[in-house]
Tab-separated table of C-alpha atoms in Angstrom:
chain	number	residue	atom	x	y	z
R	1	UNK	CA	-29.284	-49.063	52.504
R	2	UNK	CA	-27.338	-46.287	50.781
R	3	UNK	CA	-29.625	-43.726	52.357
R	4	UNK	CA	-26.680	-41.855	53.929
R	5	UNK	CA	-28.722	-40.788	56.934
R	6	UNK	CA	-31.684	-39.438	55.007
R	7	UNK	CA	-34.906	-40.695	56.547
R	8	UNK	CA	-37.170	-39.864	53.621
R	9	UNK	CA	-37.298	-42.388	50.797
R	10	UNK	CA	-36.722	-40.815	47.411
R	11	UNK	CA	-38.337	-41.899	44.190
R	12	UNK	CA	-37.051	-44.919	42.350
R	13	UNK	CA	-36.083	-43.459	39.039
R	14	UNK	CA	-34.338	-45.472	36.378
R	15	UNK	CA	-34.165	-42.437	34.107
R	16	UNK	CA	-32.532	-40.210	36.735
R	17	UNK	CA	-29.781	-42.807	37.226
R	18	UNK	CA	-29.393	-43.231	33.471
R	19	UNK	CA	-29.021	-39.462	33.077
R	20	UNK	CA	-26.303	-39.408	35.758
R	21	UNK	CA	-24.511	-42.283	34.045
R	22	UNK	CA	-24.818	-40.529	30.682
R	23	UNK	CA	-23.222	-37.422	32.209
R	24	UNK	CA	-20.368	-39.448	33.712
R	25	UNK	CA	-19.587	-41.323	30.511
R	26	UNK	CA	-20.095	-38.362	28.217
R	27	UNK	CA	-22.486	-38.314	25.272
R	28	UNK	CA	-20.209	-39.958	22.699
R	29	UNK	CA	-18.968	-42.731	24.987
R	30	UNK	CA	-22.521	-43.413	26.156
R	31	UNK	CA	-23.682	-43.866	22.563
R	32	UNK	CA	-20.623	-46.017	21.791
R	33	UNK	CA	-21.367	-48.185	24.855
R	34	UNK	CA	-25.028	-48.641	23.914
R	35	UNK	CA	-24.011	-49.505	20.362
R	36	UNK	CA	-21.445	-52.002	21.659
R	37	UNK	CA	-24.014	-53.700	23.901
R	38	UNK	CA	-26.502	-53.904	21.013
R	39	UNK	CA	-23.763	-55.202	18.678
R	40	UNK	CA	-22.750	-57.791	21.279
R	41	UNK	CA	-26.352	-58.908	21.760
R	42	UNK	CA	-26.926	-59.270	18.013
R	43	UNK	CA	-23.620	-61.140	17.616
R	44	UNK	CA	-24.505	-63.437	20.495
R	45	UNK	CA	-27.927	-64.180	18.959
R	46	UNK	CA	-26.141	-65.126	15.722
R	47	UNK	CA	-23.987	-67.617	17.592
R	48	UNK	CA	-20.836	-65.604	18.291
R	49	UNK	CA	-19.110	-66.329	21.578
R	50	UNK	CA	-19.058	-63.618	24.232
R	51	UNK	CA	-16.053	-63.647	26.543
R	52	UNK	CA	-16.579	-64.598	30.178
R	53	UNK	CA	-14.786	-61.426	31.226
R	54	UNK	CA	-17.244	-59.244	29.322
R	55	UNK	CA	-20.198	-61.147	30.795
R	56	UNK	CA	-18.822	-60.757	34.323
R	57	UNK	CA	-18.298	-57.007	33.847
R	58	UNK	CA	-21.747	-56.617	32.334
R	59	UNK	CA	-23.370	-58.647	35.128
R	60	UNK	CA	-21.603	-56.554	37.787
R	61	UNK	CA	-22.728	-53.318	36.160
R	62	UNK	CA	-26.330	-54.470	35.738
R	63	UNK	CA	-26.594	-55.813	39.299
R	64	UNK	CA	-25.067	-52.737	40.903
R	65	UNK	CA	-27.090	-50.357	38.722
R	66	UNK	CA	-30.282	-52.291	39.580
R	67	UNK	CA	-29.398	-52.053	43.268
R	68	UNK	CA	-29.029	-48.274	42.972
R	69	UNK	CA	-32.309	-47.874	41.099
R	70	UNK	CA	-34.253	-49.971	43.613
R	71	UNK	CA	-32.676	-49.079	46.956
R	72	UNK	CA	-30.752	-45.817	46.822
R	73	UNK	CA	-32.752	-42.781	47.839
R	74	UNK	CA	-29.918	-40.310	47.351
R	75	UNK	CA	-28.913	-39.924	43.709
R	76	UNK	CA	-25.368	-38.684	43.286
R	77	UNK	CA	-22.845	-39.394	40.515
R	78	UNK	CA	-20.356	-40.699	43.081
R	79	UNK	CA	-22.609	-43.695	43.713
R	80	UNK	CA	-21.997	-44.820	40.124
R	81	UNK	CA	-18.211	-44.893	40.546
R	82	UNK	CA	-18.034	-48.670	41.240
R	83	UNK	CA	-19.397	-49.404	37.757
R	84	UNK	CA	-17.584	-46.643	35.896
R	85	UNK	CA	-14.267	-48.525	35.346
R	86	UNK	CA	-15.969	-51.665	33.917
R	87	UNK	CA	-18.164	-49.506	31.677
R	88	UNK	CA	-15.141	-47.590	30.422
R	89	UNK	CA	-13.357	-50.887	29.753
R	90	UNK	CA	-16.347	-51.879	27.625
R	91	UNK	CA	-16.186	-48.535	25.812
R	92	UNK	CA	-12.501	-49.199	25.080
R	93	UNK	CA	-13.416	-52.679	23.852
R	94	UNK	CA	-16.021	-51.081	21.569
R	95	UNK	CA	-13.386	-48.802	20.046
R	96	UNK	CA	-11.033	-51.776	19.559
R	97	UNK	CA	-13.805	-53.850	17.996
R	98	UNK	CA	-14.671	-51.021	15.620
R	99	UNK	CA	-10.987	-50.667	14.698
R	100	UNK	CA	-10.719	-54.377	13.926
R	101	UNK	CA	-14.009	-54.616	12.029
R	102	UNK	CA	-13.697	-51.508	9.885
R	103	UNK	CA	-11.798	-51.722	6.617
R	104	UNK	CA	-8.328	-50.194	6.736
R	105	UNK	CA	-9.511	-47.223	4.644
R	106	UNK	CA	-12.035	-46.294	7.364
R	107	UNK	CA	-9.688	-46.602	10.363
R	108	UNK	CA	-9.572	-42.800	10.600
R	109	UNK	CA	-13.153	-42.869	11.997
R	110	UNK	CA	-12.211	-44.590	15.269
R	111	UNK	CA	-9.642	-42.045	16.530
R	112	UNK	CA	-11.849	-39.241	15.216
R	113	UNK	CA	-14.784	-40.420	17.339
R	114	UNK	CA	-12.400	-40.915	20.275
R	115	UNK	CA	-11.050	-37.370	19.941
R	116	UNK	CA	-14.568	-35.955	19.701
R	117	UNK	CA	-15.466	-37.857	22.873
R	118	UNK	CA	-12.340	-36.581	24.600
R	119	UNK	CA	-13.050	-33.008	23.497
R	120	UNK	CA	-16.659	-33.097	24.696
R	121	UNK	CA	-15.719	-34.685	28.016
R	122	UNK	CA	-12.887	-32.205	28.526
R	123	UNK	CA	-15.145	-29.222	27.838
R	124	UNK	CA	-17.799	-30.579	30.204
R	125	UNK	CA	-15.164	-31.214	32.880
R	126	UNK	CA	-13.828	-27.683	32.486
R	127	UNK	CA	-17.341	-26.203	32.733
R	128	UNK	CA	-17.926	-28.229	35.912
R	129	UNK	CA	-14.572	-27.098	37.319
R	130	UNK	CA	-15.431	-23.457	36.594
R	131	UNK	CA	-18.812	-23.799	38.308
R	132	UNK	CA	-17.114	-25.260	41.387
R	133	UNK	CA	-14.450	-22.543	41.443
R	134	UNK	CA	-17.080	-19.808	41.227
R	135	UNK	CA	-19.123	-21.589	43.911
R	136	UNK	CA	-16.044	-21.695	46.160
R	137	UNK	CA	-15.626	-17.928	45.919
R	138	UNK	CA	-19.265	-16.814	45.997
R	139	UNK	CA	-22.202	-18.885	47.204
R	140	UNK	CA	-25.187	-18.514	49.502
R	141	UNK	CA	-23.497	-20.741	52.071
R	142	UNK	CA	-20.363	-18.578	52.154
R	143	UNK	CA	-22.418	-15.402	52.397
R	144	UNK	CA	-24.424	-16.885	55.290
R	145	UNK	CA	-21.191	-17.961	56.982
R	146	UNK	CA	-19.748	-14.449	56.710
R	147	UNK	CA	-22.943	-12.993	58.144
R	148	UNK	CA	-22.905	-15.467	61.056
R	149	UNK	CA	-19.224	-14.709	61.733
R	150	UNK	CA	-19.912	-10.961	61.744
R	151	UNK	CA	-23.097	-11.196	63.810
R	152	UNK	CA	-22.300	-13.818	66.476
R	153	UNK	CA	-19.342	-14.455	68.743
R	154	UNK	CA	-16.944	-17.346	68.036
R	155	UNK	CA	-18.356	-19.168	71.095
R	156	UNK	CA	-21.810	-19.470	69.499
R	157	UNK	CA	-22.755	-22.886	68.100
R	158	UNK	CA	-24.700	-23.235	64.877
R	159	UNK	CA	-26.508	-26.328	63.646
R	160	UNK	CA	-26.874	-26.813	59.910
R	161	UNK	CA	-28.715	-29.689	58.270
R	162	UNK	CA	-29.756	-29.321	54.628
R	163	UNK	CA	-32.397	-32.042	54.972
R	164	UNK	CA	-34.018	-30.870	58.223
R	165	UNK	CA	-36.373	-28.467	56.476
R	166	UNK	CA	-37.592	-31.242	54.194
R	167	UNK	CA	-38.337	-33.388	57.255
R	168	UNK	CA	-40.292	-30.588	58.883
R	169	UNK	CA	-42.356	-29.987	55.736
R	170	UNK	CA	-43.009	-33.707	55.364
R	171	UNK	CA	-44.235	-33.928	58.959
R	172	UNK	CA	-46.467	-30.869	58.509
R	173	UNK	CA	-48.100	-32.400	55.422
R	174	UNK	CA	-49.032	-35.624	57.230
């Protein structure tokens, strides 16, 4: 189940998944989402109606996230992609709710927070892009590939498995 061919079971870590989700959403949107969920819970406890659509999105996100925490041994941000659109819809709903609830004189706060979130996410995305560009030009894997190409003939086969060394160490420790 979502092991992607890896035989060793990784740790179940709620906090590792939460950190990945925090990185995907960005710090401001993550805080806005948590605030929105708390606000919704408090409103619901006071008798306010919660829309069925919001409950369905929240249930989907919680179920899928729970599945990842319990069963997935390989933790990658791409595994969170199925819940990212519903979470971002809830973030948008949080901004809209804030806009509607704030007095007209404080409406400037909502786009300001949104622009800060956009700026932080854009800078993080650019930093990630730069790290990938530099990795594409110079990395240990590329250097090893150049060495193999210079040392061996094109007819030589090479087997590469990034997990095989972990399996060997795990077997040695048993």
